[in-house]
Amino acid sequence: MSLLTIKQLYITDSHTNQPLVSDINFQIKKGETLGIIGESGSGKTITCRAITGLNDSRLKVEGHIYFDGIDLLKVSEQSLREQRGGEIAMIMQQGSRAFDPSTKVRKQMFETMRAHTKLSLKEIEAVLLKYMDFMNLKQPKKIMQSYPFMLSGGMLQRLMIVLALALKPKLIIADEPTTALDTITQYEVLEAFRNIKKEFDCAMIFISHDLAVINQVADSVLVMKAGQCIETGLKETVLYQPEHTYTKYLISTKQKINQHFKKTMRGELHA
Ligand SMILES: Nc1ncnc2c1ncn2[C@@H]1O[C@H](COP(=O)(O)OP(=O)(O)O)[C@@H](O)[C@H]1O
Ligand SMILES: [Mg+2]
């Protein structure tokens, strides 16, 4: 049985009546990672925010979002908040922005854990240290005593992942989690996601405009363009034997950029 089933999802801008997302359908099973690709503005973020109910109220969401058998679009705000906090974790592009710059990391992480779990302070400490170790964050106590501005974007992003894991969600939604990072940190964070896939049995939605990233983490792929699903299926099919012209175009563009890069590095091209 699938953990998440999205059926005929439509999102409309209620101010202009403009359709933003039309007839999106997909399913995710426990332990499965769905990669969503598509150019900027194609509706990836608002589709995922519809799942957690985090969209701007001007966006009208219609259709069905079944999570563990319950249609999230039919339940009350209160129970939605509980689901959102505990069972679905969202990791955003700029993890650093989620932290309040004037409060030490430790206090913020503890407050989040207190709000969503019944763990004691001691248990929270233990679970945070465990996942900081898993995320390869050295000197965890020193990090926790820091203010966010003292830490790099990559560290704060890893702390966001620590929090997400500590809440033991059934579904992790990562919306371009590596886009705002430099290349080396991107690699580290991506490595962390691969480890999560190996160690945890949760389901994941991983949004990225980078096909190479999706190729590394996803089991299945959904391609979006202008609010519509262009193609969906197993990664091996969508990325290596795409049917749709748009998917082929995305893949060939990526390959051209890679070839250009290699030629430039070999000195065959002049910038
Ligand atoms: N709060 C909002 N009000 C009106 N339109 C919005 C709002 N948020 C997003 N949109 C529009 O919805 C479309 C999809 O946006 P988004 O999901 O952020 O794209 P992506 O994540 O694929 O780059 C865009 O045309 C964007 O302008
Ligand atoms: Mg987005």
Short mmCIF file of C-alpha atoms and ligand atoms in Angstrom, two decimals:
data_model
loop_
_atom_site.label_atom_id
_atom_site.label_comp_id
_atom_site.label_asym_id
_atom_site.label_seq_id
_atom_site.Cartn_x
_atom_site.Cartn_y
_atom_site.Cartn_z
CA MET A 1 0.00 0.00 0.00
CA SER A 2 1.22 3.48 -0.74
CA LEU A 3 1.99 5.96 2.05
CA LEU A 4 1.08 9.01 -0.01
CA THR A 5 -1.35 9.15 -2.90
CA ILE A 6 -1.97 12.38 -4.75
CA LYS A 7 -5.04 12.27 -6.93
CA GLN A 8 -6.20 14.92 -9.36
CA LEU A 9 -4.48 17.75 -7.57
CA TYR A 10 -5.33 21.22 -8.85
CA ILE A 11 -3.94 24.48 -7.45
CA THR A 12 -5.41 27.79 -8.55
CA ASP A 13 -4.46 31.38 -7.73
CA SER A 14 -7.76 32.51 -6.22
CA HIS A 15 -7.00 36.18 -6.93
CA THR A 16 -6.57 35.77 -10.65
CA ASN A 17 -8.24 32.39 -11.19
CA GLN A 18 -5.09 31.30 -12.95
CA PRO A 19 -4.47 27.53 -12.79
CA LEU A 20 -0.99 26.90 -11.37
CA VAL A 21 -1.01 23.12 -11.07
CA SER A 22 -3.37 20.83 -13.02
CA ASP A 23 -4.25 17.19 -12.58
CA ILE A 24 -1.17 15.93 -10.73
CA ASN A 25 -1.27 12.25 -9.75
CA PHE A 26 1.39 10.17 -8.02
CA GLN A 27 1.98 7.61 -5.29
CA ILE A 28 4.87 6.97 -2.93
CA LYS A 29 5.46 3.79 -0.96
CA LYS A 30 7.30 3.43 2.32
CA GLY A 31 11.04 3.50 1.72
CA GLU A 32 10.64 4.96 -1.76
CA THR A 33 12.09 8.25 -3.03
CA LEU A 34 10.27 10.22 -5.69
CA GLY A 35 12.34 12.82 -7.49
CA ILE A 36 10.48 15.80 -8.94
CA ILE A 37 12.22 17.69 -11.73
CA GLY A 38 11.16 20.61 -13.88
CA GLU A 39 12.18 24.16 -14.62
CA SER A 40 11.71 27.04 -12.22
CA GLY A 41 8.05 28.04 -11.85
CA SER A 42 6.70 24.66 -12.99
CA GLY A 43 4.85 24.10 -9.70
CA LYS A 44 7.17 21.77 -7.78
CA THR A 45 7.20 23.77 -4.54
CA ILE A 46 3.48 24.55 -4.37
CA THR A 47 2.65 20.88 -5.07
CA CYS A 48 4.76 19.80 -2.08
CA ARG A 49 3.56 22.61 0.15
CA ALA A 50 0.00 21.51 -0.57
CA ILE A 51 0.87 18.24 1.19
CA THR A 52 1.90 20.01 4.39
CA GLY A 53 -0.77 22.71 4.07
CA LEU A 54 1.89 25.39 4.03
CA ASN A 55 0.79 27.23 0.90
CA ASP A 56 -0.32 30.84 0.94
CA SER A 57 -4.07 31.00 1.62
CA ARG A 58 -4.62 32.69 -1.75
CA LEU A 59 -3.77 29.40 -3.43
CA LYS A 60 -6.83 27.17 -3.72
CA VAL A 61 -6.00 23.47 -3.46
CA GLU A 62 -8.43 20.85 -4.81
CA GLY A 63 -8.27 17.09 -5.24
CA HIS A 64 -7.09 14.36 -2.89
CA ILE A 65 -3.94 14.01 -0.80
CA TYR A 66 -4.17 10.65 0.96
CA PHE A 67 -1.50 10.24 3.64
CA ASP A 68 -1.64 6.93 5.49
CA GLY A 69 -5.19 6.53 4.22
CA ILE A 70 -6.43 9.95 5.39
CA ASP A 71 -7.29 12.70 2.92
CA LEU A 72 -5.31 15.67 4.26
CA LEU A 73 -7.50 18.07 2.29
CA LYS A 74 -10.54 16.88 4.26
CA VAL A 75 -9.21 17.01 7.83
CA SER A 76 -9.35 19.90 10.27
CA GLU A 77 -6.54 22.40 10.70
CA GLN A 78 -5.56 20.99 14.13
CA SER A 79 -5.02 17.41 13.05
CA LEU A 80 -3.31 18.64 9.90
CA ARG A 81 -0.85 20.51 12.10
CA GLU A 82 -0.14 17.35 14.07
CA GLN A 83 0.47 15.36 10.89
CA ARG A 84 2.60 18.11 9.48
CA GLY A 85 4.78 18.46 12.55
CA GLY A 86 5.38 14.87 13.38
CA GLU A 87 4.87 12.65 10.40
CA ILE A 88 5.89 14.82 7.49
CA ALA A 89 9.15 16.76 7.65
CA MET A 90 10.01 19.46 5.16
CA ILE A 91 13.58 20.47 4.38
CA MET A 92 13.77 23.64 2.38
CA GLN A 93 16.28 25.18 0.03
CA GLN A 94 17.54 27.69 2.55
CA GLY A 95 17.71 25.75 5.79
CA SER A 96 19.59 28.65 7.29
CA ARG A 97 16.50 30.89 7.00
CA ALA A 98 14.50 28.56 9.23
CA PHE A 99 16.71 29.46 12.19
CA ASP A 100 16.17 32.60 14.25
CA PRO A 101 19.52 34.45 14.09
CA SER A 102 19.25 35.80 17.65
CA THR A 103 18.73 32.46 19.43
CA LYS A 104 21.27 29.72 20.03
CA VAL A 105 20.85 26.62 17.87
CA ARG A 106 20.40 24.38 20.90
CA LYS A 107 17.40 26.31 22.21
CA GLN A 108 15.72 26.31 18.79
CA MET A 109 16.27 22.61 18.23
CA PHE A 110 15.02 21.73 21.71
CA GLU A 111 11.91 23.88 21.26
CA THR A 112 11.05 22.14 17.98
CA MET A 113 11.53 18.73 19.57
CA ARG A 114 9.39 19.73 22.60
CA ALA A 115 6.62 20.97 20.32
CA HIS A 116 6.40 17.76 18.33
CA THR A 117 7.42 14.96 20.71
CA LYS A 118 6.87 13.89 24.30
CA LEU A 119 10.57 13.25 24.91
CA SER A 120 12.31 14.49 28.05
CA LEU A 121 15.17 17.00 27.79
CA LYS A 122 17.67 14.20 28.33
CA GLU A 123 16.13 12.09 25.61
CA ILE A 124 16.08 15.05 23.23
CA GLU A 125 19.76 15.68 23.90
CA ALA A 126 20.57 12.03 23.22
CA VAL A 127 18.59 11.82 20.00
CA LEU A 128 20.02 15.10 18.65
CA LEU A 129 23.59 13.98 19.41
CA LYS A 130 22.93 10.65 17.73
CA TYR A 131 21.71 12.24 14.49
CA MET A 132 24.42 14.93 14.54
CA ASP A 133 26.90 12.10 14.57
CA PHE A 134 25.02 10.40 11.73
CA MET A 135 25.17 13.66 9.75
CA ASN A 136 28.89 13.89 10.36
CA LEU A 137 28.66 17.07 12.44
CA LYS A 138 31.80 17.18 14.55
CA GLN A 139 31.90 18.94 17.94
CA PRO A 140 28.11 18.76 18.34
CA LYS A 141 28.05 20.48 21.75
CA LYS A 142 29.98 23.46 20.40
CA ILE A 143 27.64 23.68 17.40
CA MET A 144 24.58 23.65 19.65
CA GLN A 145 25.97 26.52 21.71
CA SER A 146 26.42 28.62 18.56
CA TYR A 147 24.20 31.28 17.06
CA PRO A 148 23.12 30.46 13.49
CA PHE A 149 25.29 33.21 11.97
CA MET A 150 28.36 31.49 13.35
CA LEU A 151 27.67 28.37 11.26
CA SER A 152 27.96 27.78 7.51
CA GLY A 153 24.95 27.25 5.24
CA GLY A 154 25.93 23.61 4.83
CA MET A 155 26.06 23.08 8.60
CA LEU A 156 22.66 24.70 9.13
CA GLN A 157 21.21 22.58 6.32
CA ARG A 158 22.59 19.46 8.00
CA LEU A 159 21.09 20.61 11.32
CA MET A 160 17.71 20.91 9.59
CA ILE A 161 18.12 17.31 8.44
CA VAL A 162 19.09 16.29 12.00
CA LEU A 163 15.84 17.79 13.26
CA ALA A 164 13.84 16.13 10.51
CA LEU A 165 15.34 12.72 11.32
CA ALA A 166 14.96 13.17 15.09
CA LEU A 167 11.22 13.66 14.60
CA LYS A 168 11.09 10.22 12.92
CA PRO A 169 8.82 11.29 10.08
CA LYS A 170 7.10 8.87 7.74
CA LEU A 171 7.72 11.25 4.86
CA ILE A 172 10.56 13.68 4.25
CA ILE A 173 10.03 16.38 1.65
CA ALA A 174 13.29 17.97 0.55
CA ASP A 175 12.75 20.99 -1.69
CA GLU A 176 16.00 21.78 -3.54
CA PRO A 177 17.99 21.10 -0.35
CA THR A 178 21.36 21.45 -2.06
CA THR A 179 20.69 24.34 -4.44
CA ALA A 180 21.86 27.15 -2.14
CA LEU A 181 25.10 25.38 -1.20
CA ASP A 182 28.56 25.44 -2.77
CA THR A 183 29.64 22.38 -4.74
CA ILE A 184 31.60 20.64 -1.99
CA THR A 185 28.88 21.14 0.61
CA GLN A 186 26.29 20.05 -1.96
CA TYR A 187 28.17 16.80 -2.29
CA GLU A 188 28.21 16.29 1.49
CA VAL A 189 24.52 16.99 1.90
CA LEU A 190 23.69 14.71 -1.01
CA GLU A 191 25.81 12.00 0.57
CA ALA A 192 23.76 12.49 3.76
CA PHE A 193 20.54 11.93 1.83
CA ARG A 194 21.96 8.76 0.34
CA ASN A 195 22.78 7.54 3.84
CA ILE A 196 19.26 8.38 4.99
CA LYS A 197 17.92 6.24 2.16
CA LYS A 198 20.11 3.35 3.29
CA GLU A 199 19.41 3.63 7.02
CA PHE A 200 15.80 4.72 7.29
CA ASP A 201 12.67 3.25 5.91
CA CYS A 202 10.84 6.54 5.43
CA ALA A 203 9.47 7.79 2.13
CA MET A 204 10.98 10.84 0.49
CA ILE A 205 10.12 13.46 -2.08
CA PHE A 206 13.24 15.08 -3.43
CA ILE A 207 12.82 18.17 -5.60
CA SER A 208 15.69 19.35 -7.73
CA HIS A 209 16.25 20.95 -11.09
CA ASP A 210 19.52 19.01 -11.22
CA LEU A 211 19.08 15.70 -13.05
CA ALA A 212 22.39 14.34 -11.76
CA VAL A 213 21.17 14.83 -8.18
CA ILE A 214 17.85 13.13 -8.94
CA ASN A 215 19.69 10.27 -10.61
CA GLN A 216 21.57 9.65 -7.36
CA VAL A 217 18.69 9.67 -4.90
CA ALA A 218 15.42 8.84 -6.66
CA ASP A 219 13.68 5.52 -7.30
CA SER A 220 10.99 7.08 -9.44
CA VAL A 221 10.77 10.44 -11.18
CA LEU A 222 8.04 12.92 -12.01
CA VAL A 223 8.70 15.60 -14.62
CA MET A 224 6.74 18.84 -14.33
CA LYS A 225 6.28 21.62 -16.84
CA ALA A 226 3.97 24.63 -16.51
CA GLY A 227 1.98 23.04 -13.69
CA GLN A 228 1.46 19.72 -15.42
CA CYS A 229 2.94 16.27 -15.09
CA ILE A 230 4.73 15.56 -18.36
CA GLU A 231 6.09 12.12 -17.56
CA THR A 232 6.35 9.82 -14.57
CA GLY A 233 7.76 6.37 -13.89
CA LEU A 234 10.76 4.49 -12.63
CA LYS A 235 14.01 6.46 -12.70
CA GLU A 236 15.61 4.02 -15.13
CA THR A 237 12.80 4.60 -17.60
CA VAL A 238 12.30 8.36 -17.24
CA LEU A 239 15.98 9.32 -17.20
CA TYR A 240 17.38 6.74 -19.60
CA GLN A 241 14.49 6.00 -21.95
CA PRO A 242 12.30 9.10 -21.78
CA GLU A 243 9.23 9.15 -23.95
CA HIS A 244 8.29 12.77 -23.87
CA THR A 245 10.07 15.41 -26.00
CA TYR A 246 10.37 17.74 -23.00
CA THR A 247 12.12 15.12 -20.84
CA LYS A 248 14.47 14.33 -23.75
CA TYR A 249 15.18 18.04 -24.08
CA LEU A 250 15.97 18.36 -20.34
CA ILE A 251 18.33 15.39 -20.50
CA SER A 252 20.12 16.46 -23.68
CA THR A 253 20.59 19.99 -22.32
CA LYS A 254 22.17 18.55 -19.20
CA GLN A 255 24.45 16.31 -21.30
CA LYS A 256 25.51 19.26 -23.48
CA ILE A 257 26.42 21.30 -20.39
CA ASN A 258 28.46 18.36 -19.06
CA GLN A 259 30.29 17.88 -22.38
CA HIS A 260 30.98 21.60 -22.63
CA PHE A 261 32.37 21.55 -19.09
CA LYS A 262 34.63 18.58 -19.83
CA LYS A 263 35.92 20.16 -23.06
CA THR A 264 36.59 23.44 -21.27
CA MET A 265 38.49 21.61 -18.55
CA ARG A 266 40.59 19.81 -21.18
CA GLY A 267 41.40 23.18 -22.77
CA GLU A 268 39.62 22.32 -26.02
CA LEU A 269 37.38 25.36 -25.76
CA HIS A 270 38.23 28.91 -24.95
CA ALA A 271 35.92 30.75 -22.62
N1 LIG B 1 1.71 32.72 -3.14
C1 LIG B 1 1.56 32.69 -4.47
N2 LIG B 1 0.63 33.46 -5.08
C2 LIG B 1 0.48 33.42 -6.42
N3 LIG B 1 1.18 32.63 -7.25
C3 LIG B 1 2.12 31.84 -6.70
C4 LIG B 1 2.37 31.82 -5.28
N4 LIG B 1 3.35 30.92 -5.02
C5 LIG B 1 3.71 30.42 -6.23
N5 LIG B 1 2.98 30.95 -7.23
C6 LIG B 1 3.10 30.65 -8.67
O1 LIG B 1 2.94 29.25 -8.85
C7 LIG B 1 3.77 28.78 -9.90
C8 LIG B 1 4.60 27.60 -9.42
O2 LIG B 1 5.52 28.06 -8.42
P1 LIG B 1 6.54 27.09 -7.66
O3 LIG B 1 5.80 25.90 -7.17
O4 LIG B 1 7.24 27.92 -6.66
O5 LIG B 1 7.53 26.65 -8.83
P2 LIG B 1 8.87 25.77 -8.72
O6 LIG B 1 9.03 25.32 -7.30
O7 LIG B 1 8.69 24.65 -9.68
O8 LIG B 1 9.97 26.68 -9.17
C9 LIG B 1 4.59 29.98 -10.37
O9 LIG B 1 3.99 30.50 -11.53
C10 LIG B 1 4.48 30.95 -9.22
O10 LIG B 1 4.56 32.28 -9.67
MG MG B 2 10.59 25.68 -5.93
#
